Coordinates of C-alpha atoms in Angstrom, one line a residue:
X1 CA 30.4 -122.6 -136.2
X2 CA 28.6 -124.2 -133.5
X3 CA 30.2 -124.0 -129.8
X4 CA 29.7 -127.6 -129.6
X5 CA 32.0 -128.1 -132.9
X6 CA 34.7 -126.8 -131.0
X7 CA 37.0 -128.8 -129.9
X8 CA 37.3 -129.7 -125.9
X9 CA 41.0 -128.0 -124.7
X10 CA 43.0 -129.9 -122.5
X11 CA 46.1 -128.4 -121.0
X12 CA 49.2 -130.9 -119.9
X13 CA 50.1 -133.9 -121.6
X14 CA 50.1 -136.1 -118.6
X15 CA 48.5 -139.3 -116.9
X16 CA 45.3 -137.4 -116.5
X17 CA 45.4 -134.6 -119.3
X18 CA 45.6 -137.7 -121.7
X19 CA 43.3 -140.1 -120.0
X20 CA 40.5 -137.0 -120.0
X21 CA 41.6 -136.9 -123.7
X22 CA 40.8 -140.7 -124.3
X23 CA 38.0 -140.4 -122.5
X24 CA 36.9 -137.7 -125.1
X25 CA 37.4 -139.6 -127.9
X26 CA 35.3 -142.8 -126.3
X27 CA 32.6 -140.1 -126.3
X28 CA 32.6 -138.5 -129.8
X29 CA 34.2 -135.3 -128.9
X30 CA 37.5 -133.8 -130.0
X31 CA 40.4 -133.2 -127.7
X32 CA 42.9 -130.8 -128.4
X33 CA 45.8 -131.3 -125.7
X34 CA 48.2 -128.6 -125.1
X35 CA 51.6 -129.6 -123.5
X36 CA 54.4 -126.8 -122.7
X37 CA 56.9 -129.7 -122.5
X38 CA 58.7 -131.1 -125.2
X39 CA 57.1 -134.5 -125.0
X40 CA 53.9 -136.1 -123.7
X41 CA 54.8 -136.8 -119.5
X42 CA 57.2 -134.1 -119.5
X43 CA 57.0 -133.6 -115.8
X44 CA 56.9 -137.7 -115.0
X45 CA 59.9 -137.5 -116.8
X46 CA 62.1 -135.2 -114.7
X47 CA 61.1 -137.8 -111.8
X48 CA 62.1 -140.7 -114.3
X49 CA 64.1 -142.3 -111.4
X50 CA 61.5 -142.4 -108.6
X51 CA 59.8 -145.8 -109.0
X52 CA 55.5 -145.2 -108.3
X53 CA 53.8 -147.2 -105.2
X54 CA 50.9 -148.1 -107.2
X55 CA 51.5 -150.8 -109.6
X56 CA 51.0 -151.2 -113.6
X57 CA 47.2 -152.1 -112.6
X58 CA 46.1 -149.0 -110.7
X59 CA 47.9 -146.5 -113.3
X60 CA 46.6 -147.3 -116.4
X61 CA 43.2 -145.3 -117.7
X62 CA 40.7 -148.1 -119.1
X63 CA 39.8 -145.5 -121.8
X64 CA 43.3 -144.9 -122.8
X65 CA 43.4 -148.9 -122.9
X66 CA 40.7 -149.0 -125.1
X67 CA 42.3 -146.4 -127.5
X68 CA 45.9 -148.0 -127.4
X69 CA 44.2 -151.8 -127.7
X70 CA 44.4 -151.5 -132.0
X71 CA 48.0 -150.2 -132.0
X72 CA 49.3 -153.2 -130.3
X73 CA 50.0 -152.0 -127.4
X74 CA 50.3 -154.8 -124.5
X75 CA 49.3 -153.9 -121.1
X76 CA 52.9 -154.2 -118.4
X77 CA 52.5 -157.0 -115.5
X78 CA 49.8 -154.9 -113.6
X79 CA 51.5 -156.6 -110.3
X80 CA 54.6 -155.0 -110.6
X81 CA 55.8 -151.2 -109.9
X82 CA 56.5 -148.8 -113.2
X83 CA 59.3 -145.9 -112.5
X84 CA 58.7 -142.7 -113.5
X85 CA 60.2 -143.4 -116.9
X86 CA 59.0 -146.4 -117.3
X87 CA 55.5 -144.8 -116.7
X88 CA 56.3 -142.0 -119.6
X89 CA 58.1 -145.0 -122.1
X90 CA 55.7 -147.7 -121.9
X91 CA 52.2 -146.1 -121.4
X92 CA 52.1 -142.1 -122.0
X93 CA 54.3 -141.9 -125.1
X94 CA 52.3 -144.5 -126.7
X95 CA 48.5 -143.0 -125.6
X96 CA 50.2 -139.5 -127.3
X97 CA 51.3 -141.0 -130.7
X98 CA 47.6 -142.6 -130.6
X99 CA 46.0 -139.9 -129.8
X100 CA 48.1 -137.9 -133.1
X101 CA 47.8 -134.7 -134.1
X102 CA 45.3 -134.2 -130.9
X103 CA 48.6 -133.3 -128.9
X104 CA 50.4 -130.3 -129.5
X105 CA 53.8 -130.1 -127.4
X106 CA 55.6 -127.6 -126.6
X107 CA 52.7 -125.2 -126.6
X108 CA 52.3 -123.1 -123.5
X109 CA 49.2 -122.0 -122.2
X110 CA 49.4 -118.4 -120.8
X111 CA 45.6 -117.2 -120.6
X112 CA 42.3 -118.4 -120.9
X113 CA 39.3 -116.6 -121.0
X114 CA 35.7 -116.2 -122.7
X115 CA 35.9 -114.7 -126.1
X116 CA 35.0 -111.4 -126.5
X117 CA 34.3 -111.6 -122.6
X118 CA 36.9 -110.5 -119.6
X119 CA 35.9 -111.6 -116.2
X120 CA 33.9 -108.5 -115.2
X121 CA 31.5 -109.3 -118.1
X122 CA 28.0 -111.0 -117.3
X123 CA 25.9 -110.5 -120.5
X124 CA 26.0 -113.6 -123.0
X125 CA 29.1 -115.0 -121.2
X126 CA 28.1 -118.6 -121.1
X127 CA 27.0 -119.2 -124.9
X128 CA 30.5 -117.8 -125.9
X129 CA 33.5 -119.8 -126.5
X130 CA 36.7 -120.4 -124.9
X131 CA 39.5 -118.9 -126.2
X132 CA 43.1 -120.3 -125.4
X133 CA 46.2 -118.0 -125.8
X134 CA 49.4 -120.3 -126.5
X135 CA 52.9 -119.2 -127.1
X136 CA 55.6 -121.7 -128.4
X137 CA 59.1 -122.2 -128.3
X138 CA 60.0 -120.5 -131.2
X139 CA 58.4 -117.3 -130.2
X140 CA 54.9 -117.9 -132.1
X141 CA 51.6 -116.8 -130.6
X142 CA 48.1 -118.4 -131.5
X143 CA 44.5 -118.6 -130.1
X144 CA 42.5 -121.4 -129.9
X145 CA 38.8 -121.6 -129.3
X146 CA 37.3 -124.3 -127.4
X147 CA 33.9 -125.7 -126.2
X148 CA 35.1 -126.7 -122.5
X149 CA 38.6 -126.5 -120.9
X150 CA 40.0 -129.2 -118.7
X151 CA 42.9 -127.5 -117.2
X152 CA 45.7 -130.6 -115.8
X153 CA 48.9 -129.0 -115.9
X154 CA 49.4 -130.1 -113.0
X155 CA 51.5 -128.5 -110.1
X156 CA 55.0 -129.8 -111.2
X157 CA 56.6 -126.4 -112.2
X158 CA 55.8 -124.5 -108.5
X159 CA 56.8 -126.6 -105.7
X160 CA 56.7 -124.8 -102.5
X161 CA 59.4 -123.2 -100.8
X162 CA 61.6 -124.0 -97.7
X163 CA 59.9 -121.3 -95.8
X164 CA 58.0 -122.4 -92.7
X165 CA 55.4 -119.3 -93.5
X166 CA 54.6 -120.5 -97.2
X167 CA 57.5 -117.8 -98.2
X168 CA 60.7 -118.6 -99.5
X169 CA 62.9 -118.0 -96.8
X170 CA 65.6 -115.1 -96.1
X171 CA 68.8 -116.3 -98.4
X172 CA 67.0 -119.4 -100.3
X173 CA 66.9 -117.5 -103.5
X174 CA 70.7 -116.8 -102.8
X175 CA 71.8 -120.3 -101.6
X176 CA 69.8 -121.9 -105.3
X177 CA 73.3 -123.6 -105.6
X178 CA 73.1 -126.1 -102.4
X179 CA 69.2 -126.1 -102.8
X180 CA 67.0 -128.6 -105.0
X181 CA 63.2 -129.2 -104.6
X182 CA 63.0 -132.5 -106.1
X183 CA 64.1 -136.2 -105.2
X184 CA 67.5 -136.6 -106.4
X185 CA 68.5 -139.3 -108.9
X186 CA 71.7 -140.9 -107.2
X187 CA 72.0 -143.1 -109.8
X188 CA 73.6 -140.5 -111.6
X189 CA 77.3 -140.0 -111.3
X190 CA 77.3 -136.5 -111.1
X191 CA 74.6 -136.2 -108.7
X192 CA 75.8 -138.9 -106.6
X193 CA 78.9 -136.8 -106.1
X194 CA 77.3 -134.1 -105.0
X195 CA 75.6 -135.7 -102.2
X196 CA 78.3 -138.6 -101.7
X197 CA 80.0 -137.8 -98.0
X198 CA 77.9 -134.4 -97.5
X199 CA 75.6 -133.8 -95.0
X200 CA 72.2 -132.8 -96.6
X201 CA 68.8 -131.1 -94.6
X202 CA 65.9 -133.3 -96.2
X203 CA 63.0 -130.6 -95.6
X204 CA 58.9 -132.4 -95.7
X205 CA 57.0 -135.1 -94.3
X206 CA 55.6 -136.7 -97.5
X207 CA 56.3 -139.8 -99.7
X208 CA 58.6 -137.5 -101.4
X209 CA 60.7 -136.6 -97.9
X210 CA 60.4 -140.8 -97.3
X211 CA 61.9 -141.4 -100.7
X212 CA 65.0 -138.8 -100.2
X213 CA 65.8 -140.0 -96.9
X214 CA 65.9 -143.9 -98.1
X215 CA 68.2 -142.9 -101.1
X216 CA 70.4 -140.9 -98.4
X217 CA 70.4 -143.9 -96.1
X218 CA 71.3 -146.4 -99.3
X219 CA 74.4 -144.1 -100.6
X220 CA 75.7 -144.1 -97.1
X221 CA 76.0 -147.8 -97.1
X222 CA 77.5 -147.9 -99.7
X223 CA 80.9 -148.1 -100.9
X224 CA 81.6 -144.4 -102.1
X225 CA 78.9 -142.7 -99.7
X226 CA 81.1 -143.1 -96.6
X227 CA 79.7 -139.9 -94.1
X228 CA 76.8 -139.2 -95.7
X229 CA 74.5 -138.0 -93.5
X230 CA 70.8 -136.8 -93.6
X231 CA 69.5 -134.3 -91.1
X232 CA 65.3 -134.8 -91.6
X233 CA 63.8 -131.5 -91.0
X234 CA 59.7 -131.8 -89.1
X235 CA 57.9 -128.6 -88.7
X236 CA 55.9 -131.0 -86.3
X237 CA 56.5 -133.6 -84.0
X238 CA 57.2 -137.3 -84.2
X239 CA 54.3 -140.0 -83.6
X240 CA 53.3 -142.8 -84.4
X241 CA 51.8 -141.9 -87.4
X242 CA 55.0 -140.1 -88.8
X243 CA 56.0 -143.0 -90.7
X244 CA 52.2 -143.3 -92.9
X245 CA 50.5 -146.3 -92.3
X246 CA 53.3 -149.1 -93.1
X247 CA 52.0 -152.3 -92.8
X248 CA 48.7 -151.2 -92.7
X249 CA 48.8 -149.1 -96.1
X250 CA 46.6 -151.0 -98.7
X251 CA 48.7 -150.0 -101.4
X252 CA 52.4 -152.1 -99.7
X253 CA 54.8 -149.9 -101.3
X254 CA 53.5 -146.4 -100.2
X255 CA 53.6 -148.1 -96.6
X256 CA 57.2 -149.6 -97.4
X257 CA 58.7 -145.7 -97.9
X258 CA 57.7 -144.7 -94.6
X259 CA 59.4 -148.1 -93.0
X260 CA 62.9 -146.9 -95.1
X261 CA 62.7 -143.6 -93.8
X262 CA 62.2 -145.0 -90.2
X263 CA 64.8 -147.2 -90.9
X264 CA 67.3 -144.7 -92.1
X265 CA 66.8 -142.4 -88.7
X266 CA 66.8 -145.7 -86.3
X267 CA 70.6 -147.2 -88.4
X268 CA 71.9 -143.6 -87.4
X269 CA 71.5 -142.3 -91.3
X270 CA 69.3 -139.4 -90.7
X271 CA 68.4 -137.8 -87.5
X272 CA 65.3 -136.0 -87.4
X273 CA 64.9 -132.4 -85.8
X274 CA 61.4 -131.9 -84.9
X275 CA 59.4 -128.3 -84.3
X276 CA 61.8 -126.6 -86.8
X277 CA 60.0 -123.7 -89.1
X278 CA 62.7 -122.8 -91.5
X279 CA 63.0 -119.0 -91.6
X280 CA 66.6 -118.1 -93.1
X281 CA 69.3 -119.5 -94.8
X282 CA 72.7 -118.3 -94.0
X283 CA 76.3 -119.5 -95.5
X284 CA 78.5 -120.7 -92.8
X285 CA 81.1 -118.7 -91.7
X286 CA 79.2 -115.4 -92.7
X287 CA 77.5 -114.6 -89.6
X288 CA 75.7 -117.0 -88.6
X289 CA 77.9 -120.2 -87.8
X290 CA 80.3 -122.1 -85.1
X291 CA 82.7 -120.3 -83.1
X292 CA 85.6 -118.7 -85.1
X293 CA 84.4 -119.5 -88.0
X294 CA 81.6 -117.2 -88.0
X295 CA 84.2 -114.1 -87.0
X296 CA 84.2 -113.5 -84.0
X297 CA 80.8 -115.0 -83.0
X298 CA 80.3 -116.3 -79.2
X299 CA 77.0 -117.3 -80.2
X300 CA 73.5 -116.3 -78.5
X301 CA 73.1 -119.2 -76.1
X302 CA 72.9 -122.3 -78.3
X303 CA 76.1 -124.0 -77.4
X304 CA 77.3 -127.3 -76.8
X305 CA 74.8 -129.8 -75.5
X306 CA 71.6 -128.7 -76.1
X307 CA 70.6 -130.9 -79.7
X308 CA 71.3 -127.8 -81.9
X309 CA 74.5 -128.4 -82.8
X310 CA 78.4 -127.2 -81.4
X311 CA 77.9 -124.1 -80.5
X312 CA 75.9 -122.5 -83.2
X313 CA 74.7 -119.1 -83.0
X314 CA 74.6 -115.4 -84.3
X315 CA 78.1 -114.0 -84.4
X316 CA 79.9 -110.9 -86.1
X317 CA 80.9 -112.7 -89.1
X318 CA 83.0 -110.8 -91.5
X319 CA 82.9 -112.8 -94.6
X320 CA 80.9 -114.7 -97.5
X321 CA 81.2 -117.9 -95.7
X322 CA 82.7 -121.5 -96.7
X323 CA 79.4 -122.3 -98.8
X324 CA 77.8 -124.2 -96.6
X325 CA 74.2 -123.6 -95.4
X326 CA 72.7 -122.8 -91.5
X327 CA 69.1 -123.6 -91.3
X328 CA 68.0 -120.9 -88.8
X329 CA 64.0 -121.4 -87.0
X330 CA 61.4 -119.4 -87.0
X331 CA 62.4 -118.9 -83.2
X332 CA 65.9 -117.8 -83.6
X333 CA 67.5 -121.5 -83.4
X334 CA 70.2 -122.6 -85.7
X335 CA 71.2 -126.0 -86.8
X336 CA 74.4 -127.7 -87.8
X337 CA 75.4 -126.1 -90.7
X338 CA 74.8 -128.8 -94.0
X339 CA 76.4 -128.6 -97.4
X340 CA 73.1 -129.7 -99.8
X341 CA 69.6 -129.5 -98.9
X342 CA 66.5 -130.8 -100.7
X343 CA 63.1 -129.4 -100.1
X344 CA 60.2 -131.4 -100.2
X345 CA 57.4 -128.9 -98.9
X346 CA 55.0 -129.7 -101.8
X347 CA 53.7 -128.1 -104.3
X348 CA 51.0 -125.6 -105.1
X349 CA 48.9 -124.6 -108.3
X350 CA 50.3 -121.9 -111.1
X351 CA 47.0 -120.0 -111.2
X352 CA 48.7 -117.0 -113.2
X353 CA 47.1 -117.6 -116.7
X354 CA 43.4 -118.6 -115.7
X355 CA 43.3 -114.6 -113.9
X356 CA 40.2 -114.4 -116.6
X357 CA 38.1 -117.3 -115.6
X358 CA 35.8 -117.3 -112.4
X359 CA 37.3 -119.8 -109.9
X360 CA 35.6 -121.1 -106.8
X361 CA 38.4 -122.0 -104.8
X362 CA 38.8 -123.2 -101.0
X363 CA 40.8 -119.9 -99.6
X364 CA 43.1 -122.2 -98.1
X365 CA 44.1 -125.1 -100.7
X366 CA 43.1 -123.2 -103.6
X367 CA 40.9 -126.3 -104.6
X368 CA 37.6 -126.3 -105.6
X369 CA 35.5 -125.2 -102.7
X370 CA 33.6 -128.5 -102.9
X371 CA 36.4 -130.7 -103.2
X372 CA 38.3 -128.9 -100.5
X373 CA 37.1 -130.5 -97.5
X374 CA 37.4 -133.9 -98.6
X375 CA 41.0 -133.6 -98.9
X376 CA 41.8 -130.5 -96.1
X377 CA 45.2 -132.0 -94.1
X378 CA 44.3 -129.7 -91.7
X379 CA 41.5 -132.0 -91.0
X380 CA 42.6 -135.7 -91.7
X381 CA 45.4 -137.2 -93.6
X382 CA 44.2 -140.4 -94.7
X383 CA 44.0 -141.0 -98.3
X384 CA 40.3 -142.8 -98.5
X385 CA 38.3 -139.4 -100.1
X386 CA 35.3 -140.8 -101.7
X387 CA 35.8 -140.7 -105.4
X388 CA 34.9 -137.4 -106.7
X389 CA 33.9 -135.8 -110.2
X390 CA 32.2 -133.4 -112.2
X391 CA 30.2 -131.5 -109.5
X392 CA 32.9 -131.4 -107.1
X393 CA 35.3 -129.7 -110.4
X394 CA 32.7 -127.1 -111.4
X395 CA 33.3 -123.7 -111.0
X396 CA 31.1 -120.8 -111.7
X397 CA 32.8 -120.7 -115.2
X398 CA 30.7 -123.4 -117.1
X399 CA 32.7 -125.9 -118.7
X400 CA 35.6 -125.5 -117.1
X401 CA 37.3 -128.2 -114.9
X402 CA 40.6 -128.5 -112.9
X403 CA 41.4 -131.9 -112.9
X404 CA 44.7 -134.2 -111.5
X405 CA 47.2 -133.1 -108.8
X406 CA 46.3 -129.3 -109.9
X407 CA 42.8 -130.3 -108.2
X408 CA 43.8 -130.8 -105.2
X409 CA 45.4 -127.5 -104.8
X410 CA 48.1 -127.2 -101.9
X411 CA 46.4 -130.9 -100.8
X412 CA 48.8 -133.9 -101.2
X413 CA 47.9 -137.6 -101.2
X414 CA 46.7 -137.3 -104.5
X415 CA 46.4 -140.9 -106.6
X416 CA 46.7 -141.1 -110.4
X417 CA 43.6 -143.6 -109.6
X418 CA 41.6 -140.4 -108.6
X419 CA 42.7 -138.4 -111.4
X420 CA 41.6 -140.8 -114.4
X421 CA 37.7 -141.3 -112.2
X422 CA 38.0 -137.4 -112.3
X423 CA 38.6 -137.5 -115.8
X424 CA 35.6 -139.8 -117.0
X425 CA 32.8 -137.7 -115.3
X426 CA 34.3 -134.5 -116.6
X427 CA 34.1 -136.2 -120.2
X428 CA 30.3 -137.7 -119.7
X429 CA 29.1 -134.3 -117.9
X430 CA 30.8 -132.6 -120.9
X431 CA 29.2 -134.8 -123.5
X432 CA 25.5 -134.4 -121.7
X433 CA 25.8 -137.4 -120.0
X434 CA 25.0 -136.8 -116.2
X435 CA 23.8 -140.0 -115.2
X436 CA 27.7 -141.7 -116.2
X437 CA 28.9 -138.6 -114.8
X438 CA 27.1 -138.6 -111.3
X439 CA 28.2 -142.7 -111.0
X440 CA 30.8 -143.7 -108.5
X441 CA 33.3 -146.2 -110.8
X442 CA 36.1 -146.1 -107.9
X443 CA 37.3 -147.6 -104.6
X444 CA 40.7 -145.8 -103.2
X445 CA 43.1 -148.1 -101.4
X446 CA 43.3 -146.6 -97.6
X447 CA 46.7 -145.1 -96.3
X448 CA 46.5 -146.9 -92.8
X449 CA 46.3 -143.5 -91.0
X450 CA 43.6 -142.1 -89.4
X451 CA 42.9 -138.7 -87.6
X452 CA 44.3 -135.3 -88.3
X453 CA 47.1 -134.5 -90.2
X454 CA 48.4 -131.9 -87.7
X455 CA 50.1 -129.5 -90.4
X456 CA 51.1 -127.1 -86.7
X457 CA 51.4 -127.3 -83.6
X458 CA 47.8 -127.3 -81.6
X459 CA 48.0 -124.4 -79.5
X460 CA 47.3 -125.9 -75.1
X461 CA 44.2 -124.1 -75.1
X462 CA 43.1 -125.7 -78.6
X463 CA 43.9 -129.2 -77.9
X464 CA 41.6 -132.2 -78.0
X465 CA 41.2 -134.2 -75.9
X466 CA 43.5 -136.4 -78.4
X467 CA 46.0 -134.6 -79.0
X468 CA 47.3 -133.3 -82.1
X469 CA 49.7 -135.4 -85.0
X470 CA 52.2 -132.7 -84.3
X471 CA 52.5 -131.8 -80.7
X472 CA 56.2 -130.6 -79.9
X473 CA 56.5 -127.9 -77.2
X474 CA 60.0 -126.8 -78.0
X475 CA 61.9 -127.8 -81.0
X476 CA 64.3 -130.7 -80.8
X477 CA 66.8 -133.4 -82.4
X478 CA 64.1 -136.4 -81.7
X479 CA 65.3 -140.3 -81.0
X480 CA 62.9 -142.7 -82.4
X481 CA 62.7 -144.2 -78.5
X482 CA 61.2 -141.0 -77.6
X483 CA 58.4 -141.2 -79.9
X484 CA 55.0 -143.5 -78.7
X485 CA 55.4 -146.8 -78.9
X486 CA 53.6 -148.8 -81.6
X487 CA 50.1 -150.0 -80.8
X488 CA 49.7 -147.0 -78.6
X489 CA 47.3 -145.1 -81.0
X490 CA 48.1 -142.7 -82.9
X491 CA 48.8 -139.0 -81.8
X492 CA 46.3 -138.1 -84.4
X493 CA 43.1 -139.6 -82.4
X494 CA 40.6 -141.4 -84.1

C-alpha cells in the first residue's frame, strides 16, 4: 500500500483534533482520530461549568460546519457565550457522530514513531510510515500506520504544579486532599461545601485564577458561603495590567474576568499576596504554624503586624497537624494557614510518548522553535500573534504537526480561533496544497495589554527603563490603592 493511502492520525478528540479532522475530509484525505477519553471533548468536559469568553461565532470550525450542514445541525446564536458543556453538547458531540467510525475513543496513544525506524535512524526514514501504538481500556494493544500525525491532545492531563521552581513543591503530593488544579464547579452541592466558609489560596494570574476568584467572591455573597474567603497568591507584583485588558479587551468577556477578580479583592473577598514563590506545603499545627498550635513554636520573626499573618512561623511542632495547609515562600515566609487551595499555574505538554519522533522545540516553552517567539510571555503578554500555520508546526519529522493548546507549549493565551487557522494549513500543506496553506485566513481579537508579561521579578541591574509587569522588592499582602492608578501606563512599558 501506498504511504499516501494511509490514513492521516489525529490524536485528541477535541475542538481542534476534530476541526483538523474536518478539514481532512474537505480535502479527500482520511482522518483517523484517536481519543483516550470516553467521548469526543473529554477534557472540555471536566471544565463543563466554566462558561468560554469567546462566543458561539468565534468557536465554531467553518469546515466542521460544512460537514455537520447535511445532518441538520443548526448553528447556536453566534452572539452569545457557550459553557464548557454546552461547547461538548451542541457542537463536538455532533462533529464526532458525523465524522463516524473516523473517531475511535477511548484509545490512548502511548508512542509514535517511524516504522521500522527509531529516532537514531537516518536511512529511508522519510518514505516510511507512521506507526501509532494505542492501548485501550480493556487492556488491548494495536498499531496503526499513518501518512502524517497531527498530534492535539492537548495539555489538559499535566497542569503545572504549585511550585514556584516548576516543581511540585515540598508536601503538595501529601496535602492532594486540600489541593485541586482546576476551576471548581460551585454549582455542585458537594463542592460547594467544601469551599462554603473556608479560606482557600487561589494560586495563578490567568483567566483561569480570574474565574476562581469571581466564583469565591459570588459564594461568599451568598446565603450559605458566609466567611469564605480567598487569599490570591502573585509570584509578581500588582499593576495596572494585572487585571488583563478589561474594557479594552476586544473579546468583552475575557476583559470582564479580570474586572470580577478586581472586584472580588477591592469588596474585601480575596486579598492578594504579591512576590510569593510557593516552596512547601506544611499541615498546620505540625511544625510550621501559629503559636501553640504548632508545639511549642515562637516563630522565626514573622509575627503580628507585618502582612503575613498572626504570628506564623517555624516552630517545634510535635504532631500531624489540624489539616489545614501553610503556604511557606521561596524565602522562608509563611502565610495564614488556608483549608483548600486551587492551583492555577498552567499547564504544560505530555511529551512522554512522542520520545521517538524528532522535535524542534523552543528549550523554554517546549513549542515549536518557530512558533516560540511569537507567543514567549517572557517577552509580551498580549494575545495578537499573527496567525500561524504549517511552517511555524513543522518539525524535522516530516509530516508531523503539534497543533491546539499542545502548540503553544508552557505558553498561555491560546484561542480556539488559532487552533482551527492551525488546523486548515496543516490539512492543505498535508494534501500538497502550499499556496492554501501559506495564506493568512485569520484576524485575533487583541487582549488590551501591551508590554512584557513579567513572569519574575526584573533583577535592579536588568531593569528597563520601564520597568517590569512584576516589580515587587519584598513580598507582600497588596491593597488595590497601592497599585498605579489607571491611565498611568502600564508597568509593562509599551
Amino acid at each position: 500500500m501506498s504511504t499516501h493511502q494511509l490514513p492521516v492520525v489525529v490524536i485528541g478528540a477535541g475542538p481542534v483534533g476534530l476541526a483538523a479532522a474536518a478539514h481532512l475530509v474537505e480535502r479527500g484525505i482520511e482522518p483517523l482520530v484517536l481519543e483516550a477519553g470516553d467521548s469526543a471533548g473529554t477534557a472540555v468536559r471536566h471544565w463543563s461549568h466554566v462558561r468560554l469568553f469567546s462566543p458561539w461565532g468565534e468557536v465554531v470550525d467553518p469546515a466542521a460546519e460544512k460537514l455537520l450542514a447535511p445532518t441538520g445541525w443548526t448553528r447556536p446564536d453566534p452572539a452569545t457565550y457557550p459553557s464548557g458543556g454546552d461547547w461538548a453538547d451542541r457542537y463536538l458531540r455532533p462533529l464526532a457522530d458525523a465524522l463516524g467510525d473516523r473517531v475511535r475513543t477511548g484509545a490512548t496513544v502511548t508512542g509514535v514513531s517511524r516504522s521500522g525506524r527509531d529516532r537514531i535512524v537516518d536511512a529511508g526514514r522519510e518514505n516510511q510510515p507512521f506507526v501509532v501504538h494505542v492501548e485501550y481500556a480493556d487492556g488491548r494493544e494495536q498499531r496503526f500506520l499513518a501518512r502524517a500525525v497531527i498530534d492535539a491532545s492537548g495539555t489538559w492531563t499535566t497542569p503545572s504544579p504549585a511550585g514556584g521552581s516548576g516543581l511540585p513543591a515540598l508536601g503538595e503530593k501529601a496535602a492532594a486532599d486540600r489541593i485541586t488544579y482546576r476551576v471548581p464547579d460551585l454549582k455542585d452541592p458537594a463542592v460547594r461545601a467544601r469551599y462554603a466558609g473556608r479560606r482557600t489560596a487561589v494560586i495563578g494570574s490567568g483567566a483561569s485564577a480570574f474565574t476562581a476568584l469571581a466564583y469565591l467572591a459570588e459564594l461568599a455573597k451568598s446565603a450559605d458561603g458566609e466567611g469564605t474567603h480567598a487569599v490570591w497568591i502573585l509570584r509578581c507584583g500588582l499593576c495596572a495590567t494585572t487585571f488583563g485588558g478589561g474594557e479594552t479587551d476586544q473579546l468583552p468577556a475575557r476583559g470582564a474576568l479580570g474586572l470580577a477578580a478586581k472586584a472580588a479583592v477591592e469588596e474585601g473577598y480575596a486579598e492578594a499576596v504579591t512576590g510569593f514563590r510557593v516552596e512547601a506545603f506544611e499541615r498546620a499545627g505540625a511544625g510550621v504554624g501559629a503559636g501553640a498550635a504548632a508545639g511549642d513554636g515562637d516563630g522565626d520573626g514573622y509575627g503580628d503586624g507585618d502582612g503575613y499573618g498572626d504570628g506564623y512561623g517555624y516552630g517545634d511542632g510535635d504532631g500531624a497537624g489540624d489539616g489545614r495547609l501553610v503556604l511557606v515562600g521561596e524565602d522562608g515566609r509563611c502565610l495564614e494557614p488556608v483549608d483548600e487551595v486551587i492551583v492555577l499555574t498552567g499547564f504544560r505538554p505530555d511529551l512522554s510518548f512522542l520520545s521517538e519522533i524528532r522535535l524542534n522545540l523552543d528549550e523554554r516553552l517546549q513549542a515549536p522553535v518557530a512558533l516560540a517567539p511569537l507567543i514567549d510571555p517572557n517577552q509580551h503578554s498580549c494575545g495578537t500573534v499573527y496567525p500561524h500555520g504549517h511552517r511555524e508546526l513543522s518539525h524535522s519529522e516530516q509530516d508531523f504537526y503539534l497543533v491546539g493548546m499542545k502548540s503553544y507549549g508552557r505558553a498561555p493565551t491560546f484561542l480556539s480561533m488559532t487552533g482551527y487557522e492551525q488546523a486548515r494549513s496543516v490539512a492543505a500543506a498535508i494534501a500538497g496544497d502550499l499556496e492554501a496553506a501559506d495564506r493568512v485566513e485569520l484576524t485575533l481579537p487583541e487582549t488590551g495589554v501591551c508590554g512584557g508579561a513579567g513572569l519574575f521579578d526584573t533583577p535592579e541591574a536588568e531593569q528597563t527603563d520601564a520597568g517590569g509587569c512584576c516589580t515587587a522588592p519584598e513580598p507582600q499582602l497588596v491593597h488595590l490603592t497601592e497599585q498605579a492608578p489607571a491611565g498611568a501606563g502600564g508597568c509593562c512599558g509599551s
